[in-house]
């Protein structure tokens, strides 16, 4: 089974999606710029009006420290900035270009959230669907885990989310991706014992997202084909560079292995900037977008191995401060309404509804010295006056 999208289109999938769109089209505001085919280029206008800000941003994010092979400091591969549906800034480095898909790591989780929203809108899944509806012979207690728990990282699985240099020998992520779970990753996760009652604790988990795409693969493939992610999401958005890797069992690796160009990542952000609308039709339910980018109930409960600025909706990161809950906005100089998708080593899509902007960055940051707040503060200034 290929990880790449075959050239055929699933006719029945498009019919179903069209029915959903038609039923919800009236909720969309009229937008004149849609980048399905290409982004309108306003980069020269932005450079003329905000040259000083652009120079400051480029010094901050495109200046390499030491030799490239040393992998120290900020290591930006690309930045793309969208304002009011126009491409106002784009720059590539270190051998990358506009046509080369980039591994996004955990940005993939936000893609998984969107696909789940489409599955729910099509009536294939509900938030209360149990994982036992799709996985046989699980420990009985695991049947309490639902799609909603997976979306909000509240499954309660006994899971260790650590990466390189943090405990490779105990990492559940490494075991799933590269060890005993690599053949059938979602089944590996589904069989994990519970540490906590589902819904009572928050723990960020690549396993939860991977299990969720296992359920999506099982629930959508029969009716919509193996290309469901392309037919339902990527193709309508014009995200032609999109690739998701699969494990040997055929499941999409929906926690970490999605690739796309920065321009295509900006298209995905633009879908959420427009509350799920595309080409002035409701592609993803507005309620799903709102819930995905709102604080989940579990954020007020016990948070395991989570920093104060780890604030999430349904697989999106939020910019909320809540002293009562011990939550600190990760980008304090940006609007509280901002939200984003974030991945290992510096991948990000940030959406700013009040500024009508989307900011994308791909990178290879290894030492965690990059300060996203400082970058985003300059990025949104490039959009001033445009």
CSV table of N, CA and C in Angstrom, one decimal, residues 207-349:
chain,number,residue,atom,x,y,z
A,207,UNK,N,1.3,8.6,20.6
A,207,UNK,CA,0.5,7.3,20.5
A,207,UNK,C,-1.0,7.5,20.3
A,208,UNK,N,-1.5,8.5,21.1
A,208,UNK,CA,-3.0,8.8,20.9
A,208,UNK,C,-3.3,9.2,19.5
A,209,UNK,N,-2.5,10.1,18.9
A,209,UNK,CA,-2.7,10.5,17.6
A,209,UNK,C,-2.6,9.4,16.6
A,210,UNK,N,-1.6,8.5,16.8
A,210,UNK,CA,-1.4,7.4,15.9
A,210,UNK,C,-2.6,6.4,15.9
A,211,UNK,N,-3.1,6.2,17.1
A,211,UNK,CA,-4.2,5.3,17.3
A,211,UNK,C,-5.4,5.9,16.6
A,212,UNK,N,-5.6,7.2,16.7
A,212,UNK,CA,-6.7,7.9,16.1
A,212,UNK,C,-6.7,7.7,14.6
A,213,UNK,N,-5.5,7.9,14.0
A,213,UNK,CA,-5.5,7.7,12.5
A,213,UNK,C,-5.6,6.2,12.1
A,214,UNK,N,-5.3,5.3,13.1
A,214,UNK,CA,-5.6,3.9,12.8
A,214,UNK,C,-7.1,3.7,12.7
A,215,UNK,N,-7.8,4.4,13.6
A,215,UNK,CA,-9.3,4.3,13.6
A,215,UNK,C,-9.8,4.9,12.3
A,216,UNK,N,-9.3,6.1,11.9
A,216,UNK,CA,-9.7,6.8,10.7
A,216,UNK,C,-9.4,5.9,9.5
A,217,UNK,N,-8.3,5.2,9.4
A,217,UNK,CA,-8.0,4.3,8.3
A,217,UNK,C,-9.0,3.2,8.2
A,218,UNK,N,-9.3,2.6,9.4
A,218,UNK,CA,-10.3,1.5,9.4
A,218,UNK,C,-11.7,1.9,9.1
A,219,UNK,N,-12.1,3.1,9.5
A,219,UNK,CA,-13.5,3.5,9.4
A,219,UNK,C,-13.7,4.2,8.0
A,220,UNK,N,-12.8,4.8,7.4
A,220,UNK,CA,-13.0,5.6,6.2
A,220,UNK,C,-12.6,4.8,5.0
A,221,UNK,N,-11.6,3.9,5.1
A,221,UNK,CA,-11.1,3.3,3.9
A,221,UNK,C,-12.1,2.4,3.1
A,222,UNK,N,-13.0,1.7,3.8
A,222,UNK,CA,-13.9,0.8,3.2
A,222,UNK,C,-14.9,1.6,2.3
A,223,UNK,N,-15.3,2.8,2.8
A,223,UNK,CA,-16.3,3.6,2.1
A,223,UNK,C,-15.7,4.6,1.1
A,224,UNK,N,-14.5,5.2,1.5
A,224,UNK,CA,-14.0,6.3,0.8
A,224,UNK,C,-12.6,5.9,0.1
A,225,UNK,N,-12.1,4.7,0.4
A,225,UNK,CA,-10.9,4.3,-0.3
A,225,UNK,C,-9.7,4.7,0.5
A,226,UNK,N,-8.5,4.1,0.1
A,226,UNK,CA,-7.3,4.4,0.8
A,226,UNK,C,-6.8,5.8,0.7
A,227,UNK,N,-7.4,6.5,-0.3
A,227,UNK,CA,-7.0,7.9,-0.6
A,227,UNK,C,-7.9,8.9,0.2
A,228,UNK,N,-8.5,8.5,1.3
A,228,UNK,CA,-9.5,9.3,1.9
A,228,UNK,C,-8.9,10.7,2.4
A,229,UNK,N,-7.7,10.6,2.9
A,229,UNK,CA,-7.1,11.9,3.4
A,229,UNK,C,-6.9,12.9,2.2
A,230,UNK,N,-6.6,12.4,1.0
A,230,UNK,CA,-6.4,13.2,-0.1
A,230,UNK,C,-7.8,13.7,-0.7
A,231,UNK,N,-8.7,12.8,-0.8
A,231,UNK,CA,-10.0,13.1,-1.4
A,231,UNK,C,-10.8,14.0,-0.5
A,232,UNK,N,-10.7,13.8,0.8
A,232,UNK,CA,-11.5,14.6,1.7
A,232,UNK,C,-10.9,15.9,2.2
A,233,UNK,N,-9.6,16.0,2.2
A,233,UNK,CA,-8.9,17.1,2.7
A,233,UNK,C,-7.9,17.8,1.8
A,234,UNK,N,-6.8,17.0,1.4
A,234,UNK,CA,-5.7,17.6,0.7
A,234,UNK,C,-6.1,18.1,-0.7
A,235,UNK,N,-6.8,17.3,-1.5
A,235,UNK,CA,-7.1,17.7,-2.8
A,235,UNK,C,-8.0,18.9,-2.9
A,236,UNK,N,-9.1,19.0,-2.1
A,236,UNK,CA,-9.9,20.2,-2.1
A,236,UNK,C,-9.2,21.5,-1.7
A,237,UNK,N,-8.1,21.4,-0.9
A,237,UNK,CA,-7.4,22.5,-0.5
A,237,UNK,C,-6.3,22.9,-1.5
A,238,UNK,N,-6.0,22.0,-2.4
A,238,UNK,CA,-4.9,22.2,-3.4
A,238,UNK,C,-3.6,21.9,-2.8
A,239,UNK,N,-3.5,21.0,-1.7
A,239,UNK,CA,-2.3,20.6,-1.1
A,239,UNK,C,-1.7,19.4,-1.8
A,240,UNK,N,-1.2,19.7,-3.0
A,240,UNK,CA,-0.7,18.7,-3.9
A,240,UNK,C,0.6,18.0,-3.5
A,241,UNK,N,1.3,18.6,-2.6
A,241,UNK,CA,2.6,18.0,-2.1
A,241,UNK,C,2.4,17.0,-1.0
A,242,UNK,N,1.2,16.8,-0.5
A,242,UNK,CA,1.0,16.1,0.8
A,242,UNK,C,1.3,14.6,0.7
A,243,UNK,N,2.0,14.2,1.7
A,243,UNK,CA,2.4,12.7,1.9
A,243,UNK,C,2.2,12.4,3.3
A,244,UNK,N,1.6,11.2,3.6
A,244,UNK,CA,1.6,10.7,5.0
A,244,UNK,C,2.2,9.2,4.9
A,245,UNK,N,3.1,8.9,5.7
A,245,UNK,CA,3.7,7.6,5.7
A,245,UNK,C,2.7,6.6,6.3
A,246,UNK,N,2.8,5.3,6.0
A,246,UNK,CA,2.0,4.3,6.6
A,246,UNK,C,2.9,3.3,7.2
A,247,UNK,N,2.4,2.6,8.2
A,247,UNK,CA,3.1,1.4,8.7
A,247,UNK,C,2.8,0.2,7.9
A,248,UNK,N,3.4,-0.9,8.2
A,248,UNK,CA,3.3,-2.1,7.4
A,248,UNK,C,1.8,-2.6,7.4
A,249,UNK,N,1.1,-2.3,8.4
A,249,UNK,CA,-0.3,-2.8,8.4
A,249,UNK,C,-1.2,-1.9,7.6
A,250,UNK,N,-0.7,-0.8,7.1
A,250,UNK,CA,-1.5,0.1,6.2
A,250,UNK,C,-2.0,1.3,6.9
A,251,UNK,N,-1.8,1.5,8.2
A,251,UNK,CA,-2.3,2.6,8.9
A,251,UNK,C,-1.5,3.9,8.7
A,252,UNK,N,-2.2,5.0,8.6
A,252,UNK,CA,-1.5,6.3,8.5
A,252,UNK,C,-0.8,6.6,9.8
A,253,UNK,N,0.4,7.0,9.7
A,253,UNK,CA,1.2,7.4,11.0
A,253,UNK,C,0.8,8.8,11.3
A,254,UNK,N,-0.3,9.0,11.9
A,254,UNK,CA,-0.9,10.3,12.1
A,254,UNK,C,-0.5,11.1,13.3
A,255,UNK,N,0.6,10.7,13.9
A,255,UNK,CA,1.2,11.5,15.0
A,255,UNK,C,2.4,12.2,14.6
A,256,UNK,N,3.0,11.8,13.4
A,256,UNK,CA,4.4,12.4,13.2
A,256,UNK,C,4.9,12.4,11.8
A,257,UNK,N,4.3,11.6,10.8
A,257,UNK,CA,4.9,11.5,9.5
A,257,UNK,C,4.1,12.0,8.4
A,258,UNK,N,3.8,13.3,8.5
A,258,UNK,CA,3.2,14.0,7.4
A,258,UNK,C,4.2,15.0,6.8
A,259,UNK,N,4.2,15.0,5.4
A,259,UNK,CA,5.1,15.9,4.7
A,259,UNK,C,4.3,16.9,3.8
A,260,UNK,N,4.8,18.1,3.7
A,260,UNK,CA,4.2,19.0,2.7
A,260,UNK,C,5.1,20.2,2.6
A,261,UNK,N,4.9,21.0,1.5
A,261,UNK,CA,5.6,22.2,1.3
A,261,UNK,C,5.1,23.3,2.2
A,262,UNK,N,5.9,24.3,2.6
A,262,UNK,CA,5.4,25.4,3.4
A,262,UNK,C,4.1,26.1,2.8
A,263,UNK,N,4.1,26.2,1.5
A,263,UNK,CA,2.9,26.9,0.9
A,263,UNK,C,1.6,26.0,1.2
A,264,UNK,N,1.8,24.7,1.1
A,264,UNK,CA,0.6,23.8,1.4
A,264,UNK,C,0.3,23.8,2.9
A,265,UNK,N,1.3,23.9,3.7
A,265,UNK,CA,1.0,24.0,5.1
A,265,UNK,C,0.2,25.3,5.4
A,266,UNK,N,0.5,26.3,4.7
A,266,UNK,CA,-0.2,27.6,4.9
A,266,UNK,C,-1.7,27.4,4.4
A,267,UNK,N,-1.9,26.6,3.4
A,267,UNK,CA,-3.3,26.4,2.9
A,267,UNK,C,-4.1,25.7,4.1
A,268,UNK,N,-3.4,24.8,4.7
A,268,UNK,CA,-4.1,24.1,5.9
A,268,UNK,C,-4.4,25.1,7.0
A,269,UNK,N,-3.5,26.0,7.3
A,269,UNK,CA,-3.7,27.0,8.3
A,269,UNK,C,-4.8,28.0,7.8
A,270,UNK,N,-4.9,28.3,6.5
A,270,UNK,CA,-5.9,29.2,6.0
A,270,UNK,C,-7.3,28.6,6.1
A,271,UNK,N,-7.4,27.3,6.0
A,271,UNK,CA,-8.7,26.6,6.2
A,271,UNK,C,-9.2,26.9,7.6
A,272,UNK,N,-8.3,26.9,8.6
A,272,UNK,CA,-8.7,27.1,10.0
A,272,UNK,C,-8.9,28.6,10.3
A,273,UNK,N,-8.1,29.5,9.6
A,273,UNK,CA,-8.3,30.9,9.7
A,273,UNK,C,-9.7,31.3,9.2
A,274,UNK,N,-10.2,30.6,8.3
A,274,UNK,CA,-11.6,30.8,7.7
A,274,UNK,C,-12.6,29.9,8.3
A,275,UNK,N,-12.4,29.5,9.5
A,275,UNK,CA,-13.4,28.7,10.3
A,275,UNK,C,-13.9,27.5,9.6
A,276,UNK,N,-13.0,26.8,8.8
A,276,UNK,CA,-13.4,25.6,8.1
A,276,UNK,C,-14.0,25.8,6.7
A,277,UNK,N,-14.0,27.0,6.3
A,277,UNK,CA,-14.6,27.3,4.9
A,277,UNK,C,-13.5,27.3,3.9
A,278,UNK,N,-13.9,26.8,2.7
A,278,UNK,CA,-12.9,26.8,1.6
A,278,UNK,C,-13.7,27.1,0.3
A,279,UNK,N,-13.3,28.0,-0.5
A,279,UNK,CA,-14.0,28.4,-1.7
A,279,UNK,C,-15.4,28.8,-1.4
A,280,UNK,N,-15.6,29.4,-0.2
A,280,UNK,CA,-16.9,29.9,0.3
A,280,UNK,C,-17.9,28.9,0.6
A,281,UNK,N,-17.4,27.6,0.8
A,281,UNK,CA,-18.3,26.6,1.3
A,281,UNK,C,-17.7,25.9,2.6
A,282,UNK,N,-18.6,25.4,3.4
A,282,UNK,CA,-18.2,24.9,4.7
A,282,UNK,C,-17.6,23.5,4.5
A,283,UNK,N,-16.3,23.4,4.4
A,283,UNK,CA,-15.7,22.1,4.2
A,283,UNK,C,-15.6,21.3,5.5
A,284,UNK,N,-15.1,22.0,6.5
A,284,UNK,CA,-14.9,21.4,7.9
A,284,UNK,C,-15.9,22.2,8.8
A,285,UNK,N,-16.7,21.5,9.5
A,285,UNK,CA,-17.7,22.2,10.3
A,285,UNK,C,-17.1,23.3,11.2
A,286,UNK,N,-17.8,24.5,11.2
A,286,UNK,CA,-17.3,25.6,12.0
A,286,UNK,C,-17.2,25.2,13.5
A,287,UNK,N,-18.2,24.4,14.0
A,287,UNK,CA,-18.1,24.0,15.4
A,287,UNK,C,-16.9,23.2,15.7
A,288,UNK,N,-16.5,22.4,14.7
A,288,UNK,CA,-15.3,21.5,14.9
A,288,UNK,C,-14.1,22.4,15.1
A,289,UNK,N,-14.0,23.4,14.2
A,289,UNK,CA,-12.8,24.3,14.3
A,289,UNK,C,-12.8,25.1,15.6
A,290,UNK,N,-14.0,25.5,16.1
A,290,UNK,CA,-14.1,26.2,17.3
A,290,UNK,C,-13.7,25.3,18.5
A,291,UNK,N,-14.2,24.1,18.5
A,291,UNK,CA,-13.9,23.2,19.6
A,291,UNK,C,-12.4,22.8,19.6
A,292,UNK,N,-11.9,22.6,18.4
A,292,UNK,CA,-10.5,22.2,18.2
A,292,UNK,C,-9.5,23.3,18.7
A,293,UNK,N,-9.9,24.6,18.7
A,293,UNK,CA,-9.1,25.7,19.1
A,293,UNK,C,-9.5,26.3,20.3
A,294,UNK,N,-10.3,25.6,21.2
A,294,UNK,CA,-10.7,26.0,22.5
A,294,UNK,C,-10.1,25.1,23.6
A,295,UNK,N,-10.0,25.7,24.7
A,295,UNK,CA,-9.4,24.9,25.9
A,295,UNK,C,-10.3,23.7,26.2
A,296,UNK,N,-9.7,22.5,26.3
A,296,UNK,CA,-10.5,21.3,26.7
A,296,UNK,C,-10.6,21.2,28.2
A,297,UNK,N,-11.7,20.5,28.6
A,297,UNK,CA,-12.0,20.4,30.0
A,297,UNK,C,-10.8,19.7,30.7
A,298,UNK,N,-10.1,18.8,30.1
A,298,UNK,CA,-9.0,18.1,30.8
A,298,UNK,C,-7.9,19.0,31.1
A,299,UNK,N,-7.8,20.1,30.5
A,299,UNK,CA,-6.7,21.1,30.8
A,299,UNK,C,-6.7,21.5,32.3
A,300,UNK,N,-7.9,21.5,32.9
A,300,UNK,CA,-8.1,21.9,34.3
A,300,UNK,C,-7.9,20.7,35.3
A,301,UNK,N,-7.5,19.6,34.7
A,301,UNK,CA,-7.3,18.4,35.6
A,301,UNK,C,-5.8,18.1,35.7
A,302,UNK,N,-5.5,16.9,36.2
A,302,UNK,CA,-4.0,16.6,36.3
A,302,UNK,C,-3.3,16.6,35.0
A,303,UNK,N,-2.2,17.3,34.9
A,303,UNK,CA,-1.4,17.3,33.7
A,303,UNK,C,-0.1,16.6,33.9
A,304,UNK,N,0.2,15.6,33.1
A,304,UNK,CA,1.3,14.7,33.3
A,304,UNK,C,2.4,15.1,32.4
A,305,UNK,N,3.6,15.4,32.9
A,305,UNK,CA,4.8,15.8,32.1
A,305,UNK,C,4.5,16.9,31.2
A,306,UNK,N,3.8,17.9,31.7
A,306,UNK,CA,3.4,19.0,30.8
A,306,UNK,C,3.9,20.4,31.4
A,307,UNK,N,4.5,21.2,30.6
A,307,UNK,CA,4.9,22.5,31.1
A,307,UNK,C,3.7,23.4,31.1
A,308,UNK,N,3.8,24.6,31.9
A,308,UNK,CA,2.6,25.5,32.0
A,308,UNK,C,2.2,26.1,30.7
A,309,UNK,N,3.0,26.1,29.6
A,309,UNK,CA,2.6,26.7,28.4
A,309,UNK,C,2.2,25.6,27.4
A,310,UNK,N,2.0,24.4,27.9
A,310,UNK,CA,1.4,23.3,27.0
A,310,UNK,C,-0.1,23.4,27.2
A,311,UNK,N,-0.7,24.1,26.3
A,311,UNK,CA,-2.1,24.4,26.4
A,311,UNK,C,-2.8,24.0,25.0
A,312,UNK,N,-3.8,23.1,25.1
A,312,UNK,CA,-4.3,22.5,23.9
A,312,UNK,C,-5.8,22.4,23.8
A,313,UNK,N,-6.3,22.5,22.6
A,313,UNK,CA,-7.6,22.1,22.2
A,313,UNK,C,-7.5,20.6,21.7
A,314,UNK,N,-8.2,20.4,20.6
A,314,UNK,CA,-8.2,19.1,20.0
A,314,UNK,C,-7.0,19.0,19.0
A,315,UNK,N,-5.8,18.8,19.6
A,315,UNK,CA,-4.6,18.6,18.8
A,315,UNK,C,-4.1,19.9,18.1
A,316,UNK,N,-4.5,21.1,18.7
A,316,UNK,CA,-4.0,22.4,18.3
A,316,UNK,C,-3.5,23.0,19.6
A,317,UNK,N,-2.4,23.8,19.5
A,317,UNK,CA,-1.9,24.6,20.6
A,317,UNK,C,-2.5,25.9,20.7
A,318,UNK,N,-2.8,26.4,22.0
A,318,UNK,CA,-3.5,27.6,22.2
A,318,UNK,C,-2.6,28.6,22.9
A,319,UNK,N,-3.0,29.9,22.9
A,319,UNK,CA,-2.2,31.0,23.5
A,319,UNK,C,-2.9,31.6,24.6
A,320,UNK,N,-3.4,30.8,25.5
A,320,UNK,CA,-4.3,31.3,26.6
A,320,UNK,C,-3.5,31.3,27.9
A,321,UNK,N,-3.7,32.4,28.7
A,321,UNK,CA,-3.2,32.4,30.1
A,321,UNK,C,-4.4,32.2,31.0
A,322,UNK,N,-4.3,31.3,32.0
A,322,UNK,CA,-5.3,31.1,33.0
A,322,UNK,C,-4.6,30.8,34.3
A,323,UNK,N,-4.5,31.8,35.2
A,323,UNK,CA,-3.7,31.6,36.4
A,323,UNK,C,-4.4,30.5,37.3
A,324,UNK,N,-5.7,30.4,37.3
A,324,UNK,CA,-6.4,29.4,38.1
A,324,UNK,C,-6.0,28.0,37.7
A,325,UNK,N,-5.8,27.8,36.5
A,325,UNK,CA,-5.4,26.5,36.0
A,325,UNK,C,-3.9,26.3,35.8
A,326,UNK,N,-3.1,27.4,36.1
A,326,UNK,CA,-1.7,27.3,36.0
A,326,UNK,C,-1.2,27.3,34.6
A,327,UNK,N,-1.9,27.9,33.7
A,327,UNK,CA,-1.5,27.9,32.3
A,327,UNK,C,-0.9,29.3,31.9
A,328,UNK,N,0.2,29.2,31.2
A,328,UNK,CA,0.9,30.4,30.7
A,328,UNK,C,0.9,30.5,29.2
A,329,UNK,N,0.5,31.5,28.6
A,329,UNK,CA,0.5,31.6,27.1
A,329,UNK,C,1.9,31.5,26.6
A,330,UNK,N,2.1,30.6,25.6
A,330,UNK,CA,3.4,30.3,25.1
A,330,UNK,C,4.0,31.5,24.2
A,331,UNK,N,3.1,32.3,23.7
A,331,UNK,CA,3.5,33.4,22.8
A,331,UNK,C,2.9,34.7,23.4
A,332,UNK,N,3.5,35.2,24.5
A,332,UNK,CA,2.8,36.3,25.3
A,332,UNK,C,2.7,37.6,24.6
A,333,UNK,N,3.5,37.8,23.5
A,333,UNK,CA,3.4,39.1,22.8
A,333,UNK,C,2.4,39.0,21.6
A,334,UNK,N,1.8,37.9,21.5
A,334,UNK,CA,0.8,37.7,20.4
A,334,UNK,C,-0.6,37.6,20.9
A,335,UNK,N,-1.6,37.9,20.1
A,335,UNK,CA,-3.0,37.8,20.6
A,335,UNK,C,-3.4,36.5,21.2
A,336,UNK,N,-4.3,36.6,22.2
A,336,UNK,CA,-4.7,35.4,23.0
A,336,UNK,C,-5.5,34.5,22.1
A,337,UNK,N,-6.0,35.0,21.0
A,337,UNK,CA,-6.8,34.2,20.0
A,337,UNK,C,-6.0,33.4,19.1
A,338,UNK,N,-4.7,33.6,19.1
A,338,UNK,CA,-3.8,32.8,18.2
A,338,UNK,C,-3.8,31.3,18.6
A,339,UNK,N,-3.6,30.5,17.6
A,339,UNK,CA,-3.4,29.1,17.8
A,339,UNK,C,-2.5,28.5,16.8
A,340,UNK,N,-2.0,27.3,17.0
A,340,UNK,CA,-1.0,26.8,16.1
A,340,UNK,C,-0.9,25.3,16.1
A,341,UNK,N,-0.2,24.8,15.1
A,341,UNK,CA,0.2,23.4,15.0
A,341,UNK,C,1.7,23.4,15.2
A,342,UNK,N,2.3,22.4,15.9
A,342,UNK,CA,3.7,22.5,16.2
A,342,UNK,C,4.3,21.1,16.1
A,343,UNK,N,5.5,21.1,15.6
A,343,UNK,CA,6.2,19.8,15.5
A,343,UNK,C,7.7,19.9,15.9
A,344,UNK,N,8.2,18.7,16.1
A,344,UNK,CA,9.6,18.6,16.6
A,344,UNK,C,10.6,19.3,15.7
A,345,UNK,N,11.6,19.9,16.4
A,345,UNK,CA,12.7,20.5,15.6
A,345,UNK,C,12.3,21.8,14.9
A,346,UNK,N,11.2,22.4,15.4
A,346,UNK,CA,10.9,23.8,14.9
A,346,UNK,C,9.8,23.9,13.8
A,347,UNK,N,9.0,22.9,13.6
A,347,UNK,CA,8.0,23.0,12.5
A,347,UNK,C,6.8,23.7,13.1
A,348,UNK,N,6.1,24.6,12.4
A,348,UNK,CA,5.0,25.2,13.0
A,348,UNK,C,4.1,25.9,11.9
A,349,UNK,N,2.8,25.8,12.2
A,349,UNK,CA,1.8,26.6,11.5
A,349,UNK,C,1.1,27.5,12.6
